[in-house]
XYZ file of N, CA and C in Angstrom:
816
model
N 35.695 172.826 12.422
C 34.527 173.569 11.980
C 34.772 174.114 10.580
N 33.730 174.075 9.720
C 33.894 174.483 8.340
C 34.103 175.986 8.239
N 34.917 176.426 7.242
C 35.070 177.848 7.040
C 33.730 178.504 6.790
N 33.537 179.706 7.286
C 32.272 180.399 7.162
C 32.098 181.040 5.804
N 31.000 181.767 5.660
C 30.652 182.375 4.387
C 31.729 183.332 3.923
N 32.283 184.122 4.851
C 33.281 185.103 4.439
C 34.502 184.423 3.827
N 34.881 183.268 4.362
C 36.018 182.534 3.793
C 35.697 182.061 2.388
N 34.472 181.579 2.178
C 34.076 181.128 0.844
C 34.085 182.289 -0.148
N 33.613 183.451 0.295
C 33.611 184.621 -0.572
C 35.034 185.035 -0.922
N 35.934 185.004 0.080
C 37.328 185.359 -0.174
C 37.957 184.412 -1.183
N 37.661 183.125 -1.063
C 38.250 182.183 -1.999
C 37.652 182.354 -3.386
N 36.361 182.661 -3.458
C 35.752 182.913 -4.763
C 36.433 184.097 -5.445
N 36.754 185.123 -4.664
C 37.465 186.268 -5.225
C 38.849 185.851 -5.714
N 39.499 184.977 -4.960
C 40.812 184.479 -5.366
C 40.713 183.734 -6.684
N 39.732 182.831 -6.798
C 39.565 182.078 -8.031
C 39.247 183.004 -9.196
N 38.392 183.995 -8.943
C 38.059 184.941 -9.999
C 39.273 185.709 -10.461
N 40.128 186.084 -9.526
C 41.341 186.801 -9.879
C 42.269 185.954 -10.717
N 42.370 184.687 -10.382
C 43.229 183.806 -11.164
C 42.683 183.623 -12.567
N 41.369 183.448 -12.641
C 40.765 183.229 -13.949
C 40.948 184.433 -14.850
N 40.800 185.635 -14.278
C 40.926 186.829 -15.093
C 42.366 187.102 -15.461
N 43.312 186.620 -14.634
C 44.728 186.874 -14.894
C 45.288 185.931 -15.944
N 44.623 184.777 -16.167
C 45.138 183.785 -17.097
C 44.197 183.673 -18.282
N 44.713 183.492 -19.500
C 43.833 183.303 -20.646
C 43.079 181.985 -20.539
N 41.917 181.927 -21.184
C 41.129 180.699 -21.166
C 41.938 179.568 -21.782
N 41.968 178.379 -21.144
C 42.782 177.285 -21.668
C 42.276 176.819 -23.026
N 43.212 176.493 -23.925
C 42.851 176.032 -25.261
C 42.620 174.533 -25.293
N 43.006 173.827 -24.241
C 42.866 172.380 -24.203
C 41.998 171.981 -23.013
N 41.345 170.826 -23.079
C 40.527 170.378 -21.944
C 41.381 170.171 -20.694
N 40.750 170.302 -19.546
C 41.461 170.110 -18.284
C 41.960 168.664 -18.169
N 43.147 168.514 -17.611
C 43.716 167.195 -17.369
C 43.105 166.605 -16.105
N 42.668 165.363 -16.166
C 42.121 164.689 -14.989
C 43.269 164.155 -14.136
N 43.236 164.463 -12.847
C 44.246 163.978 -11.906
C 43.509 163.338 -10.730
N 43.718 162.056 -10.526
C 43.027 161.313 -9.474
C 43.837 161.375 -8.178
N 43.203 161.882 -7.122
C 43.853 162.023 -5.821
C 43.082 161.253 -4.767
N 43.797 160.544 -3.897
C 43.146 159.944 -2.739
C 43.539 160.708 -1.481
N 42.741 160.506 -0.442
C 42.980 161.169 0.836
C 42.333 160.331 1.934
N 42.755 160.568 3.154
C 42.229 159.782 4.270
C 40.767 160.128 4.515
N 39.942 159.097 4.685
C 38.501 159.295 4.797
C 38.066 159.584 6.230
N 38.739 160.510 6.871
C 38.326 160.962 8.196
C 38.293 162.479 8.193
N 37.443 163.037 9.043
C 37.330 164.482 9.121
C 38.391 165.037 10.071
N 39.136 166.022 9.611
C 40.097 166.733 10.458
C 39.915 168.217 10.195
N 39.168 168.871 11.075
C 38.962 170.311 10.936
C 40.273 171.031 11.234
N 40.552 172.111 10.520
C 39.734 172.727 9.463
C 40.096 172.256 8.066
N 40.833 171.153 7.954
C 41.428 170.805 6.671
C 40.472 170.098 5.727
N 39.738 169.126 6.227
C 38.859 168.402 5.311
C 37.684 167.803 6.073
N 36.550 167.712 5.340
C 35.325 167.134 5.865
C 34.774 166.155 4.835
N 33.893 165.284 5.284
C 33.389 164.241 4.395
C 32.583 164.795 3.228
N 32.041 166.011 3.369
C 31.306 166.615 2.256
C 32.234 167.357 1.290
N 33.542 167.147 1.451
C 34.567 167.746 0.594
C 34.604 169.270 0.716
N 34.314 169.744 1.905
C 34.603 171.130 2.241
C 35.858 171.136 3.117
N 36.301 172.324 3.484
C 37.504 172.449 4.292
C 38.637 173.075 3.489
N 39.681 173.473 4.204
C 40.754 174.247 3.587
C 41.544 173.467 2.540
N 41.705 172.150 2.726
C 42.421 171.378 1.704
C 41.703 171.451 0.364
N 40.388 171.292 0.386
C 39.636 171.314 -0.870
C 39.554 172.719 -1.449
N 39.450 173.731 -0.597
C 39.487 175.105 -1.085
C 40.796 175.375 -1.829
N 41.903 174.949 -1.235
C 43.203 175.140 -1.868
C 43.292 174.389 -3.187
N 42.909 173.122 -3.178
C 43.072 172.304 -4.374
C 42.205 172.796 -5.522
N 41.003 173.286 -5.226
C 40.166 173.793 -6.309
C 40.751 175.065 -6.908
N 41.366 175.907 -6.074
C 42.059 177.081 -6.602
C 43.251 176.663 -7.461
N 43.994 175.667 -7.009
C 45.138 175.157 -7.766
C 44.662 174.577 -9.102
N 43.547 173.856 -9.091
C 43.032 173.255 -10.318
C 42.702 174.317 -11.351
N 42.062 175.381 -10.904
C 41.720 176.462 -11.828
C 42.968 177.132 -12.391
N 43.964 177.308 -11.547
C 45.208 177.942 -11.978
C 45.974 177.077 -12.961
N 45.825 175.757 -12.868
C 46.698 174.831 -13.600
C 45.993 174.072 -14.716
N 44.725 174.370 -14.963
C 43.949 173.685 -15.996
C 43.920 172.175 -15.777
N 43.606 171.772 -14.534
C 43.384 170.365 -14.240
C 42.029 170.219 -13.563
N 41.542 169.003 -13.533
C 40.352 168.689 -12.722
C 40.721 167.547 -11.804
N 40.682 167.816 -10.515
C 40.987 166.781 -9.535
C 39.767 165.893 -9.328
N 40.003 164.597 -9.332
C 38.973 163.611 -9.008
C 39.368 163.011 -7.671
N 38.497 163.155 -6.673
C 38.851 162.807 -5.297
C 38.337 161.419 -4.928
N 39.165 160.680 -4.180
C 38.818 159.339 -3.729
C 39.123 159.235 -2.233
N 38.085 159.171 -1.404
C 38.275 158.993 0.038
C 38.589 157.527 0.316
N 39.646 157.289 1.110
C 40.090 155.927 1.394
C 40.560 155.845 2.845
N 40.478 154.661 3.469
C 41.291 154.461 4.672
C 42.738 154.783 4.324
N 43.479 155.368 5.273
C 44.793 155.906 4.948
C 45.746 154.840 4.418
N 45.690 153.637 4.987
C 46.570 152.569 4.498
C 46.232 152.205 3.057
N 44.952 152.132 2.745
C 44.550 151.791 1.375
C 44.950 152.900 0.409
N 44.807 154.152 0.825
C 45.226 155.265 -0.028
C 46.704 155.137 -0.375
N 47.518 154.841 0.628
C 48.947 154.688 0.365
C 49.227 153.474 -0.530
N 48.480 152.399 -0.330
C 48.646 151.223 -1.195
C 48.269 151.557 -2.641
N 47.186 152.325 -2.824
C 46.775 152.712 -4.178
C 47.816 153.604 -4.832
N 48.421 154.499 -4.052
C 49.474 155.362 -4.591
C 50.686 154.529 -4.988
N 51.064 153.587 -4.141
C 52.211 152.717 -4.425
C 51.989 151.927 -5.715
N 50.760 151.458 -5.907
C 50.452 150.624 -7.073
C 50.132 151.445 -8.320
N 50.079 152.776 -8.206
C 49.752 153.609 -9.357
C 48.284 153.612 -9.715
N 47.414 153.187 -8.768
C 45.978 153.205 -9.038
C 45.388 154.605 -8.908
N 46.114 155.513 -8.265
C 45.763 156.928 -8.244
C 47.009 157.709 -8.645
N 46.806 158.953 -9.054
C 47.931 159.788 -9.481
C 48.652 160.439 -8.307
N 47.924 160.684 -7.219
C 48.539 161.368 -6.090
C 47.701 161.222 -4.846
N 48.205 161.806 -3.776
C 47.509 161.817 -2.489
C 47.823 163.147 -1.824
N 46.901 163.627 -1.003
C 47.180 164.891 -0.330
C 47.041 164.750 1.180
N 47.721 165.675 1.875
C 47.770 165.625 3.330
C 48.764 164.587 3.821
N 49.869 164.407 3.107
C 50.849 163.379 3.467
C 52.143 164.039 3.944
N 52.586 163.658 5.125
C 53.878 164.120 5.622
C 54.973 163.177 5.130
N 56.204 163.606 5.333
C 57.334 162.832 4.805
C 57.785 161.771 5.799
N 58.038 160.581 5.294
C 58.821 159.566 6.000
C 59.702 158.890 4.952
N 60.853 158.358 5.347
C 61.691 157.632 4.373
C 60.946 156.469 3.729
N 60.065 155.815 4.490
C 59.326 154.685 3.949
C 58.398 155.140 2.812
N 57.718 156.239 3.017
C 56.799 156.736 1.992
C 57.536 157.233 0.755
N 58.744 157.756 0.953
C 59.514 158.263 -0.184
C 59.893 157.159 -1.166
N 59.720 155.902 -0.784
C 60.016 154.806 -1.710
C 58.957 154.682 -2.802
N 57.777 155.269 -2.578
C 56.719 155.171 -3.594
C 56.031 156.506 -3.881
N 56.183 157.507 -3.016
C 55.558 158.808 -3.201
C 56.614 159.839 -3.565
N 56.299 160.707 -4.525
C 57.230 161.757 -4.932
C 56.777 163.068 -4.294
N 57.684 163.662 -3.536
C 57.407 164.921 -2.837
C 58.009 166.092 -3.614
N 57.475 167.295 -3.434
C 58.138 168.456 -4.041
C 59.527 168.635 -3.427
N 60.529 168.585 -4.260
C 61.901 168.638 -3.753
C 62.532 167.280 -3.584
N 61.771 166.198 -3.812
C 62.337 164.853 -3.760
C 62.538 164.338 -2.352
N 63.699 163.719 -2.082
C 63.917 163.087 -0.781
C 64.187 164.114 0.314
N 64.337 165.372 -0.071
C 64.417 166.468 0.903
C 63.278 167.432 0.583
N 62.045 167.109 1.010
C 60.876 167.884 0.592
C 61.016 169.372 0.906
N 60.502 170.176 -0.014
C 60.574 171.631 0.089
C 59.388 172.144 0.903
N 59.609 172.593 2.146
C 58.478 173.050 2.960
C 57.772 174.272 2.383
N 58.436 175.011 1.505
C 57.798 176.173 0.883
C 56.660 175.749 -0.036
N 56.634 174.479 -0.442
C 55.565 173.989 -1.320
C 54.636 173.016 -0.590
N 54.557 173.164 0.706
C 53.631 172.366 1.516
C 52.195 172.834 1.295
N 51.247 171.970 1.644
C 49.853 172.383 1.713
C 49.563 173.077 3.040
N 50.041 172.477 4.124
C 49.788 173.047 5.446
C 50.791 172.453 6.427
N 50.762 172.944 7.638
C 51.592 172.411 8.717
C 50.684 171.829 9.794
N 51.141 170.758 10.393
C 50.401 170.115 11.471
C 51.375 169.379 12.361
N 50.855 168.478 13.163
C 51.750 167.724 14.037
C 50.974 166.864 15.004
N 51.649 166.495 16.072
C 51.086 165.592 17.068
C 51.402 166.103 18.464
N 50.475 165.836 19.374
C 50.703 166.086 20.790
C 50.703 164.743 21.515
N 51.299 164.736 22.701
C 51.338 163.530 23.517
C 50.320 163.666 24.633
N 49.503 162.632 24.796
C 48.473 162.610 25.840
C 48.845 161.539 26.854
N 48.703 161.865 28.140
C 49.003 160.911 29.215
C 47.823 160.862 30.181
N 47.780 159.820 30.991
C 46.811 159.790 32.083
C 47.250 160.794 33.144
N 46.287 161.487 33.735
C 46.596 162.498 34.747
C 47.361 161.860 35.901
N 48.427 162.520 36.305
C 49.210 162.057 37.444
C 50.326 161.110 37.103
N 50.416 160.660 35.838
C 51.521 159.773 35.462
C 52.754 160.622 35.126
N 53.948 160.032 35.194
C 55.171 160.831 35.031
C 55.617 161.024 33.587
N 54.795 160.675 32.621
C 55.198 160.797 31.225
C 55.474 162.264 30.898
N 56.643 162.523 30.283
C 56.992 163.892 29.918
C 58.037 163.877 28.817
N 58.250 165.033 28.210
C 59.268 165.203 27.188
C 60.488 165.858 27.805
N 61.660 165.284 27.522
C 62.898 165.830 28.064
C 64.038 165.528 27.106
N 64.706 166.580 26.641
C 65.836 166.385 25.743
C 65.485 165.677 24.451
N 64.272 165.935 23.972
C 63.851 165.302 22.730
C 63.411 163.863 22.875
N 63.330 163.342 24.086
C 62.895 161.973 24.332
C 61.647 161.964 25.208
N 60.892 160.892 25.090
C 59.714 160.698 25.929
C 60.139 159.887 27.143
N 59.944 160.442 28.324
C 60.380 159.805 29.568
C 59.168 159.400 30.395
N 59.397 158.454 31.320
C 58.366 158.064 32.289
C 57.308 157.135 31.762
N 57.567 156.478 30.663
C 56.576 155.579 30.074
C 56.458 154.281 30.867
N 55.247 153.769 30.960
C 55.017 152.436 31.516
C 54.035 151.712 30.614
N 54.470 151.455 29.396
C 53.618 150.827 28.396
C 53.894 151.432 27.037
N 53.315 150.868 25.986
C 53.572 151.364 24.637
C 52.923 152.729 24.404
N 53.382 153.398 23.357
C 52.753 154.631 22.898
C 51.743 154.266 21.816
N 50.536 154.730 21.977
C 49.495 154.445 20.990
C 49.519 155.447 19.852
N 49.259 154.966 18.638
C 49.179 155.821 17.457
C 48.233 155.153 16.463
N 47.659 155.964 15.585
C 46.770 155.410 14.572
C 47.573 154.661 13.512
N 46.999 153.597 12.953
C 47.734 152.804 11.970
C 48.032 153.595 10.708
N 49.221 153.380 10.145
C 49.671 153.976 8.890
C 49.914 155.476 8.983
N 49.870 156.042 10.196
C 50.200 157.448 10.349
C 51.702 157.601 10.554
N 52.230 158.720 10.100
C 53.685 158.910 10.119
C 54.257 158.845 11.521
N 53.482 159.279 12.518
C 54.018 159.300 13.876
C 54.311 157.890 14.371
N 53.528 156.899 13.935
C 53.797 155.517 14.339
C 55.154 155.065 13.805
N 55.441 155.425 12.557
C 56.746 155.084 11.975
C 57.865 155.855 12.666
N 57.634 157.144 12.930
C 58.653 157.965 13.594
C 59.012 157.393 14.961
N 57.993 157.044 15.737
C 58.235 156.541 17.095
C 58.931 155.186 17.075
N 58.510 154.303 16.178
C 59.156 152.990 16.085
C 60.612 153.143 15.664
N 60.871 154.064 14.740
C 62.245 154.294 14.288
C 63.106 154.828 15.420
N 62.486 155.571 16.351
C 63.219 156.131 17.491
C 63.401 155.121 18.621
N 62.867 153.904 18.453
C 63.093 152.850 19.429
C 62.002 152.653 20.456
N 60.860 153.328 20.306
C 59.769 153.159 21.265
C 58.889 151.971 20.867
N 58.273 151.363 21.852
C 57.247 150.356 21.588
C 55.970 151.080 21.173
N 55.409 150.694 20.040
C 54.246 151.386 19.489
C 53.091 150.407 19.340
N 51.918 150.841 19.769
C 50.673 150.099 19.563
C 49.850 150.895 18.552
N 49.742 150.376 17.322
C 48.974 151.082 16.292
C 47.689 150.338 15.951
N 47.095 149.735 16.958
C 45.889 148.948 16.746
C 44.588 149.695 16.930
N 44.635 151.001 17.170
C 43.406 151.777 17.371
C 43.011 152.454 16.070
N 41.754 152.289 15.624
C 41.372 152.802 14.307
C 41.174 154.308 14.233
N 41.144 154.996 15.365
C 40.928 156.438 15.349
C 41.318 157.049 16.675
N 41.323 158.388 16.764
C 41.770 159.035 17.997
C 40.866 158.760 19.195
N 39.570 158.583 18.961
C 38.675 158.292 20.078
C 39.025 156.949 20.713
N 39.233 155.920 19.867
C 39.611 154.610 20.385
C 40.965 154.667 21.076
N 41.835 155.491 20.560
C 43.169 155.657 21.142
C 43.068 156.212 22.563
N 42.252 157.235 22.745
C 42.112 157.842 24.069
C 41.413 156.901 25.048
N 40.459 156.131 24.564
C 39.786 155.171 25.457
C 40.756 154.080 25.894
N 41.601 153.638 25.006
C 42.591 152.619 25.364
C 43.589 153.181 26.380
N 43.961 154.460 26.218
C 44.855 155.100 27.176
C 44.193 155.181 28.549
N 42.928 155.590 28.581
C 42.219 155.695 29.863
C 42.085 154.335 30.542
N 41.994 153.282 29.745
C 41.853 151.936 30.297
C 43.175 151.377 30.825
N 44.266 152.128 30.671
C 45.555 151.692 31.177
C 46.303 150.750 30.270
N 45.887 150.637 29.016
C 46.534 149.712 28.082
C 47.654 150.378 27.295
N 47.837 151.678 27.487
C 48.907 152.417 26.836
C 49.634 153.263 27.869
N 50.904 153.538 27.609
C 51.636 154.449 28.477
C 51.373 155.896 28.134
N 51.069 156.160 26.845
C 50.757 157.495 26.350
C 50.146 157.313 24.964
N 49.605 158.399 24.416
C 49.019 158.347 23.081
C 49.488 159.553 22.283
N 49.846 159.320 21.028
C 50.208 160.404 20.105
C 48.983 160.714 19.248
N 48.461 161.913 19.418
C 47.230 162.319 18.744
C 47.532 163.547 17.893
N 46.949 163.608 16.708
C 47.122 164.774 15.851
C 46.727 166.048 16.590
N 47.514 167.098 16.421
C 47.249 168.347 17.135
C 45.860 168.873 16.834
N 45.485 168.912 15.570
C 44.153 169.409 15.225
C 43.065 168.471 15.721
N 43.312 167.176 15.686
C 42.323 166.237 16.226
C 42.120 166.455 17.721
N 43.217 166.691 18.443
C 43.100 166.952 19.878
C 42.290 168.216 20.132
N 42.553 169.268 19.361
C 41.774 170.505 19.490
C 40.287 170.229 19.298
N 39.979 169.518 18.195
C 38.587 169.316 17.833
C 37.858 168.402 18.813
N 38.514 167.332 19.240
C 37.888 166.423 20.200
C 37.680 167.103 21.546
N 38.646 167.907 21.960
C 38.515 168.625 23.230
C 37.294 169.536 23.202
N 37.046 170.129 22.047
C 35.899 171.029 21.899
C 34.584 170.251 21.780
N 34.580 169.193 20.960
C 33.332 168.526 20.610
C 32.923 167.417 21.569
N 33.898 166.783 22.224
C 33.600 165.659 23.118
C 34.547 165.702 24.314
N 34.420 166.728 25.153
C 35.398 166.903 26.237
C 35.452 165.735 27.209
N 34.385 164.933 27.307
C 34.406 163.789 28.227
C 35.478 162.781 27.856
N 35.892 162.762 26.564
C 36.964 161.854 26.160
C 38.253 162.137 26.922
N 38.412 163.367 27.408
C 39.645 163.768 28.083
C 39.529 163.702 29.600
N 38.436 163.143 30.106
C 38.327 162.968 31.551
C 39.518 162.151 32.053
N 40.254 162.691 33.016
C 41.388 161.979 33.590
C 42.620 161.948 32.712
N 42.641 162.752 31.661
C 43.786 162.786 30.754
C 44.399 164.183 30.722
N 45.662 164.249 30.316
C 46.371 165.513 30.145
C 47.044 165.539 28.781
N 46.968 166.687 28.132
C 47.699 166.911 26.889
C 48.955 167.691 27.233
N 50.111 167.131 26.931
C 51.356 167.844 27.238
C 51.420 169.142 26.441
N 51.874 170.227 27.062
C 51.806 171.540 26.401
C 52.773 171.709 25.242
N 53.865 170.952 25.222
C 54.841 171.065 24.130
C 54.508 170.018 23.069
N 54.359 170.425 21.798
C 54.049 169.434 20.755
C 55.103 168.337 20.688
N 54.636 167.141 20.392
C 55.555 166.019 20.200
C 56.379 166.222 18.930
N 55.732 166.685 17.872
C 56.400 166.961 16.608
C 55.511 167.890 15.793
N 56.122 168.702 14.972
C 55.412 169.514 13.988
C 56.064 169.277 12.640
N 55.250 169.212 11.586
C 55.807 168.852 10.281
C 54.936 169.408 9.163
N 55.506 169.559 7.961
C 54.707 169.978 6.808
C 53.993 168.794 6.166
N 52.863 169.088 5.541
C 52.063 168.086 4.843
C 51.921 168.508 3.387
N 51.999 167.536 2.492
C 52.175 167.819 1.072
C 51.111 167.151 0.201
N 50.996 167.669 -1.018
C 50.431 166.925 -2.131
C 51.582 166.123 -2.733
N 51.415 164.810 -2.819
C 52.454 163.956 -3.389
C 51.879 163.232 -4.602
N 52.775 162.743 -5.444
C 52.361 162.049 -6.659
C 52.996 160.662 -6.726
N 52.372 159.794 -7.506
C 52.944 158.478 -7.748
C 54.144 158.622 -8.675
N 55.019 157.661 -8.626
C 56.183 157.685 -9.523
C 55.768 157.620 -10.996
N 54.797 156.781 -11.378
C 54.384 156.794 -12.793
C 53.846 158.154 -13.243
N 53.103 158.847 -12.372
C 52.571 160.155 -12.768
C 53.695 161.153 -13.023
N 54.679 161.195 -12.132
C 55.777 162.149 -12.292
C 56.624 161.812 -13.516
N 56.805 160.518 -13.787
C 57.555 160.150 -14.994
C 56.838 160.615 -16.261
N 55.510 160.512 -16.268
C 54.752 160.841 -17.481
C 54.416 162.326 -17.586
N 54.314 163.023 -16.438
C 53.920 164.436 -16.452
C 54.785 165.250 -15.477
N 56.085 165.268 -15.666
C 56.943 165.989 -14.714
C 56.667 167.487 -14.671
N 56.371 168.097 -15.821
C 56.132 169.540 -15.858
C 54.836 169.881 -15.119
N 53.814 169.068 -15.317
C 52.545 169.311 -14.626
C 52.716 169.162 -13.122
N 53.455 168.155 -12.679
C 53.668 167.979 -11.236
C 54.316 169.222 -10.634
N 55.359 169.741 -11.293
C 56.027 170.938 -10.788
C 55.078 172.134 -10.791
N 54.270 172.251 -11.830
C 53.325 173.376 -11.905
C 52.308 173.317 -10.766
N 51.839 172.135 -10.446
C 50.870 171.990 -9.355
C 51.508 172.337 -8.013
N 52.722 171.895 -7.788
C 53.386 172.226 -6.524
C 53.638 173.726 -6.401
N 54.008 174.370 -7.504
C 54.213 175.819 -7.459
C 52.895 176.543 -7.213
N 51.811 176.053 -7.821
C 50.503 176.676 -7.615
C 50.055 176.549 -6.166
N 50.368 175.432 -5.527
C 50.031 175.265 -4.123
C 50.694 176.343 -3.280
N 51.983 176.598 -3.537
C 52.694 177.626 -2.782
C 52.064 178.997 -3.013
N 51.668 179.274 -4.256
C 51.062 180.569 -4.578
C 49.723 180.738 -3.877
N 48.875 179.719 -3.964
C 47.556 179.793 -3.333
C 47.686 179.903 -1.821
N 48.584 179.110 -1.244
C 48.708 179.106 0.222
C 49.067 180.483 0.766
N 49.887 181.227 0.058
C 50.309 182.533 0.536
C 49.412 183.674 0.062
N 48.364 183.368 -0.695
C 47.492 184.421 -1.209
C 46.669 185.040 -0.082
N 46.295 186.315 -0.198
C 45.470 186.949 0.850
C 44.156 186.218 1.097
N 43.507 185.736 0.022
C 42.233 185.052 0.204
C 42.360 183.795 1.036
N 43.365 182.974 0.711
C 43.543 181.738 1.474
C 43.984 182.029 2.897
N 44.874 182.983 3.077
C 45.330 183.310 4.422
C 44.181 183.815 5.294
N 43.257 184.545 4.698
C 42.094 185.002 5.462
C 41.198 183.828 5.846
N 41.010 182.879 4.910
C 40.210 181.696 5.220
C 40.860 180.871 6.317
N 42.189 180.744 6.266
C 42.919 180.000 7.293
C 42.785 180.680 8.653
N 42.935 181.999 8.699
C 42.828 182.721 9.964
C 41.433 182.589 10.552
N 40.430 182.630 9.704
C 39.057 182.484 10.200
C 38.826 181.095 10.784
N 39.298 180.070 10.057
C 39.108 178.706 10.544
C 39.881 178.472 11.835
N 41.115 178.964 11.902
C 41.916 178.796 13.108
C 41.291 179.518 14.293
N 40.673 180.639 14.038
C 40.048 181.384 15.121
C 38.883 180.663 15.754
N 38.317 179.683 15.045
C 37.183 178.933 15.576
C 37.600 177.728 16.388
N 38.884 177.391 16.370
C 39.357 176.206 17.090
C 39.775 176.572 18.503
N 39.335 175.785 19.466
C 39.780 175.959 20.854
C 41.113 175.258 21.031
N 42.035 175.811 21.807
C 43.314 175.150 22.007
C 43.183 173.875 22.833
N 44.070 172.908 22.560
C 44.118 171.694 23.386
C 44.737 172.071 24.734
N 44.037 171.762 25.808
C 44.500 172.169 27.136
C 45.394 171.106 27.757
N 46.366 171.569 28.510
C 47.238 170.636 29.212
C 46.672 170.268 30.587
N 45.569 170.900 30.963
C 45.031 170.642 32.300
C 44.143 169.397 32.275
N 44.236 168.560 33.307
C 43.408 167.358 33.334
C 41.964 167.674 33.653
N 41.077 166.832 33.173
C 39.687 166.884 33.606
C 39.508 165.850 34.702
N 38.896 166.229 35.806
C 38.756 165.291 36.925
C 37.848 164.121 36.578
């Protein structure tokens, strides 16, 4: 759900404070092209370019004298564009060793969580009554592959851990339907996606259970292409520092608390 009016007012106050604290820039704003996944994940981003990610980035842009140009892409294409240098950066990206071969994170190959945009993760969904569970950091009781969305970090994480992964579902709804049809042993779904789907389309969870312990939690970053960092290393560092400043500001924290308060928790109880 989109942040309400009070969140917008708080962020406007934040932007005003930044503008008044910094002298007017003597040079035109630098254009920075960013891609992002073209799916809605409340409260972070919506197709109309509202949501907490865009609120944060616009505050960062004002603080840093840049203008972000946004490009919505399927996630795989966004990563391909970043790899090829067709965009300067991407946002909402978690760390994997594979991505570090083409994406530059704040802190390099050991990303600095203090300069994250936000934290998120994944939960494991099973059919009601099946023995799938988490034990000792491993997924037990599987009778089939684990489903995950294509090009998402969890698919790489699970494959690296030795699990059979089915990443043929284009979105979380298709993933849950495939699980209900018995074609998967379990499904890894984004925590926020599970919250939102449970609230907006509870029938999707008929006969399913969300395990109460998260499968994984991780930070998500603004990352840059290698050519961008080579050509503008100081600007990249300034943007990452501005993200940390905005994220911890009272205005942003109030907007985050308001948005989080509107989300219903993902329940571990099955729907009959």
